[in-house]
């Protein structure tokens, strides 16, 4: 099997993985119905859905959107930040319930979901209009330092680490999602660290195929972890 | 009889509060798993068994097992209305 075929396979598996993860997250959230927990886990569903969209977006490529590959990378990272933000909001709402400082999400998850939807649609349809602005940024020396990759790595790693705390004092529901979400977010974080080391700074000299293979593998791991978190949540809600 | 009525009212309030937090389906499912506790489809308690105190404690234990500290925070205001009823929330 050629490297190209393997990479294609990796893309399809990771994309299907995130699609399945999104669907199972939706069904797990649905188990809690119109409730405080339902609202909290809606954030996790939204975060996972964004990752599925990110995969599709990246695969379509810059020429599909009439933008440069570098601009594609910027939009991809912005959507990735939104995904991690979504996980972060869900985590904060969950922990807030436990500490008694939050008495529900007050419908903010719906507003967030609407914002995310509108933003993603805008990116898909109008990314080309922002190309002159992004081109200006990309022409600056600072654009080559990999800040997007670094912030993506740091953000995902920090939020992922926070999820370990839900294992304590938040019952079986917290225990169900803590480790899988920690592993999912750290897998995603390591993707960006890997990009920094192999693409930006070239500290790890590898071929394009190898670099992409590692990325796809980590994406698959992340999608599996989110699936596990959602399945465990469903199981806890059922028993 | 009055004590049983008090427990019935208290447990109904607990289930109602947990329905807001967990969703009615899960809250009622957990309540029905407590031996002796009878709950209708709307979450209203119809029977508390021979030992209402024990039934209440087991119900709270169910919810605490599921969502930990969240239950303690949620039920504090309910239990404050029933000072003569003691319950352990770890």
PDB file of N, CA, C and O in Angstrom, chain A residues 80-112:
ATOM      1  N   UNK A  80     -10.046  25.342  15.222  1.00  0.00           N
ATOM      2  CA  UNK A  80      -9.540  24.458  16.264  1.00  0.00           C
ATOM      3  C   UNK A  80      -9.631  25.139  17.632  1.00  0.00           C
ATOM      4  O   UNK A  80     -10.040  24.526  18.616  1.00  0.00           O
ATOM      5  N   UNK A  81      -9.258  26.418  17.688  1.00  0.00           N
ATOM      6  CA  UNK A  81      -9.382  27.175  18.949  1.00  0.00           C
ATOM      7  C   UNK A  81     -10.828  27.164  19.427  1.00  0.00           C
ATOM      8  O   UNK A  81     -11.110  27.008  20.612  1.00  0.00           O
ATOM      9  N   UNK A  82     -11.762  27.330  18.482  1.00  0.00           N
ATOM     10  CA  UNK A  82     -13.182  27.358  18.848  1.00  0.00           C
ATOM     11  C   UNK A  82     -13.602  26.013  19.425  1.00  0.00           C
ATOM     12  O   UNK A  82     -14.388  25.949  20.366  1.00  0.00           O
ATOM     13  N   UNK A  83     -13.067  24.944  18.873  1.00  0.00           N
ATOM     14  CA  UNK A  83     -13.379  23.616  19.397  1.00  0.00           C
ATOM     15  C   UNK A  83     -12.886  23.482  20.834  1.00  0.00           C
ATOM     16  O   UNK A  83     -13.625  23.048  21.726  1.00  0.00           O
ATOM     17  N   UNK A  84     -11.650  23.881  21.067  1.00  0.00           N
ATOM     18  CA  UNK A  84     -11.086  23.760  22.418  1.00  0.00           C
ATOM     19  C   UNK A  84     -11.808  24.713  23.373  1.00  0.00           C
ATOM     20  O   UNK A  84     -12.047  24.370  24.532  1.00  0.00           O
ATOM     21  N   UNK A  85     -12.192  25.895  22.878  1.00  0.00           N
ATOM     22  CA  UNK A  85     -12.980  26.819  23.704  1.00  0.00           C
ATOM     23  C   UNK A  85     -14.290  26.158  24.134  1.00  0.00           C
ATOM     24  O   UNK A  85     -14.735  26.309  25.269  1.00  0.00           O
ATOM     25  N   UNK A  86     -14.893  25.446  23.209  1.00  0.00           N
ATOM     26  CA  UNK A  86     -16.151  24.779  23.506  1.00  0.00           C
ATOM     27  C   UNK A  86     -15.958  23.745  24.622  1.00  0.00           C
ATOM     28  O   UNK A  86     -16.753  23.656  25.558  1.00  0.00           O
ATOM     29  N   UNK A  87     -14.896  22.961  24.505  1.00  0.00           N
ATOM     30  CA  UNK A  87     -14.600  21.985  25.566  1.00  0.00           C
ATOM     31  C   UNK A  87     -14.336  22.716  26.884  1.00  0.00           C
ATOM     32  O   UNK A  87     -14.738  22.265  27.957  1.00  0.00           O
ATOM     33  N   UNK A  88     -13.663  23.845  26.788  1.00  0.00           N
ATOM     34  CA  UNK A  88     -13.339  24.632  27.976  1.00  0.00           C
ATOM     35  C   UNK A  88     -14.616  25.151  28.653  1.00  0.00           C
ATOM     36  O   UNK A  88     -14.764  25.053  29.866  1.00  0.00           O
ATOM     37  N   UNK A  89     -15.557  25.674  27.839  1.00  0.00           N
ATOM     38  CA  UNK A  89     -16.819  26.177  28.408  1.00  0.00           C
ATOM     39  C   UNK A  89     -17.577  25.041  29.097  1.00  0.00           C
ATOM     40  O   UNK A  89     -18.162  25.220  30.167  1.00  0.00           O
ATOM     41  N   UNK A  90     -17.587  23.869  28.441  1.00  0.00           N
ATOM     42  CA  UNK A  90     -18.278  22.725  29.039  1.00  0.00           C
ATOM     43  C   UNK A  90     -17.639  22.322  30.354  1.00  0.00           C
ATOM     44  O   UNK A  90     -18.325  22.074  31.354  1.00  0.00           O
ATOM     45  N   UNK A  91     -16.309  22.306  30.366  1.00  0.00           N
ATOM     46  CA  UNK A  91     -15.579  21.956  31.580  1.00  0.00           C
ATOM     47  C   UNK A  91     -15.889  22.956  32.698  1.00  0.00           C
ATOM     48  O   UNK A  91     -16.182  22.575  33.825  1.00  0.00           O
ATOM     49  N   UNK A  92     -15.857  24.261  32.365  1.00  0.00           N
ATOM     50  CA  UNK A  92     -16.093  25.303  33.382  1.00  0.00           C
ATOM     51  C   UNK A  92     -17.511  25.198  33.949  1.00  0.00           C
ATOM     52  O   UNK A  92     -17.726  25.359  35.155  1.00  0.00           O
ATOM     53  N   UNK A  93     -18.481  24.921  33.061  1.00  0.00           N
ATOM     54  CA  UNK A  93     -19.867  24.805  33.531  1.00  0.00           C
ATOM     55  C   UNK A  93     -20.014  23.594  34.449  1.00  0.00           C
ATOM     56  O   UNK A  93     -20.684  23.648  35.475  1.00  0.00           O
ATOM     57  N   UNK A  94     -19.371  22.509  34.096  1.00  0.00           N
ATOM     58  CA  UNK A  94     -19.430  21.273  34.869  1.00  0.00           C
ATOM     59  C   UNK A  94     -18.812  21.472  36.254  1.00  0.00           C
ATOM     60  O   UNK A  94     -19.406  21.160  37.282  1.00  0.00           O
ATOM     61  N   UNK A  95     -17.628  22.019  36.253  1.00  0.00           N
ATOM     62  CA  UNK A  95     -16.923  22.245  37.522  1.00  0.00           C
ATOM     63  C   UNK A  95     -17.650  23.293  38.361  1.00  0.00           C
ATOM     64  O   UNK A  95     -17.721  23.200  39.581  1.00  0.00           O
ATOM     65  N   UNK A  96     -18.234  24.299  37.685  1.00  0.00           N
ATOM     66  CA  UNK A  96     -18.991  25.334  38.388  1.00  0.00           C
ATOM     67  C   UNK A  96     -20.184  24.765  39.125  1.00  0.00           C
ATOM     68  O   UNK A  96     -20.519  25.190  40.234  1.00  0.00           O
ATOM     69  N   UNK A  97     -20.822  23.774  38.515  1.00  0.00           N
ATOM     70  CA  UNK A  97     -21.939  23.091  39.180  1.00  0.00           C
ATOM     71  C   UNK A  97     -21.442  22.416  40.449  1.00  0.00           C
ATOM     72  O   UNK A  97     -22.096  22.424  41.485  1.00  0.00           O
ATOM     73  N   UNK A  98     -20.287  21.806  40.356  1.00  0.00           N
ATOM     74  CA  UNK A  98     -19.734  21.077  41.493  1.00  0.00           C
ATOM     75  C   UNK A  98     -19.332  21.993  42.641  1.00  0.00           C
ATOM     76  O   UNK A  98     -19.453  21.638  43.808  1.00  0.00           O
ATOM     77  N   UNK A  99     -18.860  23.194  42.292  1.00  0.00           N
ATOM     78  CA  UNK A  99     -18.418  24.107  43.344  1.00  0.00           C
ATOM     79  C   UNK A  99     -19.559  24.982  43.837  1.00  0.00           C
ATOM     80  O   UNK A  99     -19.412  25.746  44.786  1.00  0.00           O
ATOM     81  N   UNK A 100     -20.699  24.894  43.143  1.00  0.00           N
ATOM     82  CA  UNK A 100     -21.852  25.693  43.550  1.00  0.00           C
ATOM     83  C   UNK A 100     -21.792  27.134  43.067  1.00  0.00           C
ATOM     84  O   UNK A 100     -22.629  27.959  43.429  1.00  0.00           O
ATOM     85  N   UNK A 101     -20.806  27.452  42.237  1.00  0.00           N
ATOM     86  CA  UNK A 101     -20.681  28.834  41.754  1.00  0.00           C
ATOM     87  C   UNK A 101     -21.503  29.069  40.487  1.00  0.00           C
ATOM     88  O   UNK A 101     -21.698  30.190  40.052  1.00  0.00           O
ATOM     89  N   UNK A 102     -21.937  27.981  39.868  1.00  0.00           N
ATOM     90  CA  UNK A 102     -22.737  28.088  38.647  1.00  0.00           C
ATOM     91  C   UNK A 102     -24.048  27.357  38.862  1.00  0.00           C
ATOM     92  O   UNK A 102     -24.066  26.241  39.376  1.00  0.00           O
ATOM     93  N   UNK A 103     -25.125  27.983  38.473  1.00  0.00           N
ATOM     94  CA  UNK A 103     -26.442  27.365  38.658  1.00  0.00           C
ATOM     95  C   UNK A 103     -27.081  27.080  37.300  1.00  0.00           C
ATOM     96  O   UNK A 103     -28.264  27.255  37.108  1.00  0.00           O
ATOM     97  N   UNK A 104     -26.290  26.604  36.364  1.00  0.00           N
ATOM     98  CA  UNK A 104     -26.816  26.359  35.033  1.00  0.00           C
ATOM     99  C   UNK A 104     -26.104  27.236  34.020  1.00  0.00           C
ATOM    100  O   UNK A 104     -25.363  28.148  34.379  1.00  0.00           O
ATOM    101  N   UNK A 105     -26.344  26.971  32.757  1.00  0.00           N
ATOM    102  CA  UNK A 105     -25.631  27.695  31.698  1.00  0.00           C
ATOM    103  C   UNK A 105     -26.437  28.872  31.171  1.00  0.00           C
ATOM    104  O   UNK A 105     -25.934  29.641  30.361  1.00  0.00           O
ATOM    105  N   UNK A 106     -27.704  28.985  31.614  1.00  0.00           N
ATOM    106  CA  UNK A 106     -28.583  30.094  31.204  1.00  0.00           C
ATOM    107  C   UNK A 106     -28.703  30.180  29.679  1.00  0.00           C
ATOM    108  O   UNK A 106     -28.772  31.264  29.121  1.00  0.00           O
ATOM    109  N   UNK A 107     -28.701  29.053  29.038  1.00  0.00           N
ATOM    110  CA  UNK A 107     -28.925  29.032  27.599  1.00  0.00           C
ATOM    111  C   UNK A 107     -27.741  29.506  26.770  1.00  0.00           C
ATOM    112  O   UNK A 107     -27.851  29.623  25.545  1.00  0.00           O
ATOM    113  N   UNK A 108     -26.616  29.736  27.418  1.00  0.00           N
ATOM    114  CA  UNK A 108     -25.472  30.290  26.670  1.00  0.00           C
ATOM    115  C   UNK A 108     -24.908  29.265  25.677  1.00  0.00           C
ATOM    116  O   UNK A 108     -24.282  29.651  24.688  1.00  0.00           O
ATOM    117  N   UNK A 109     -25.165  27.972  25.948  1.00  0.00           N
ATOM    118  CA  UNK A 109     -24.634  26.971  25.017  1.00  0.00           C
ATOM    119  C   UNK A 109     -25.333  27.075  23.663  1.00  0.00           C
ATOM    120  O   UNK A 109     -24.716  26.811  22.624  1.00  0.00           O
ATOM    121  N   UNK A 110     -26.583  27.509  23.674  1.00  0.00           N
ATOM    122  CA  UNK A 110     -27.309  27.666  22.401  1.00  0.00           C
ATOM    123  C   UNK A 110     -26.725  28.858  21.635  1.00  0.00           C
ATOM    124  O   UNK A 110     -26.553  28.803  20.411  1.00  0.00           O
ATOM    125  N   UNK A 111     -26.445  29.932  22.364  1.00  0.00           N
ATOM    126  CA  UNK A 111     -25.866  31.116  21.717  1.00  0.00           C
ATOM    127  C   UNK A 111     -24.499  30.761  21.129  1.00  0.00           C
ATOM    128  O   UNK A 111     -24.171  31.170  20.015  1.00  0.00           O
ATOM    129  N   UNK A 112     -23.724  30.001  21.896  1.00  0.00           N
ATOM    130  CA  UNK A 112     -22.392  29.591  21.426  1.00  0.00           C
ATOM    131  C   UNK A 112     -22.529  28.724  20.170  1.00  0.00           C
ATOM    132  O   UNK A 112     -21.809  28.925  19.201  1.00  0.00           O
TER     133      UNK A 112
END
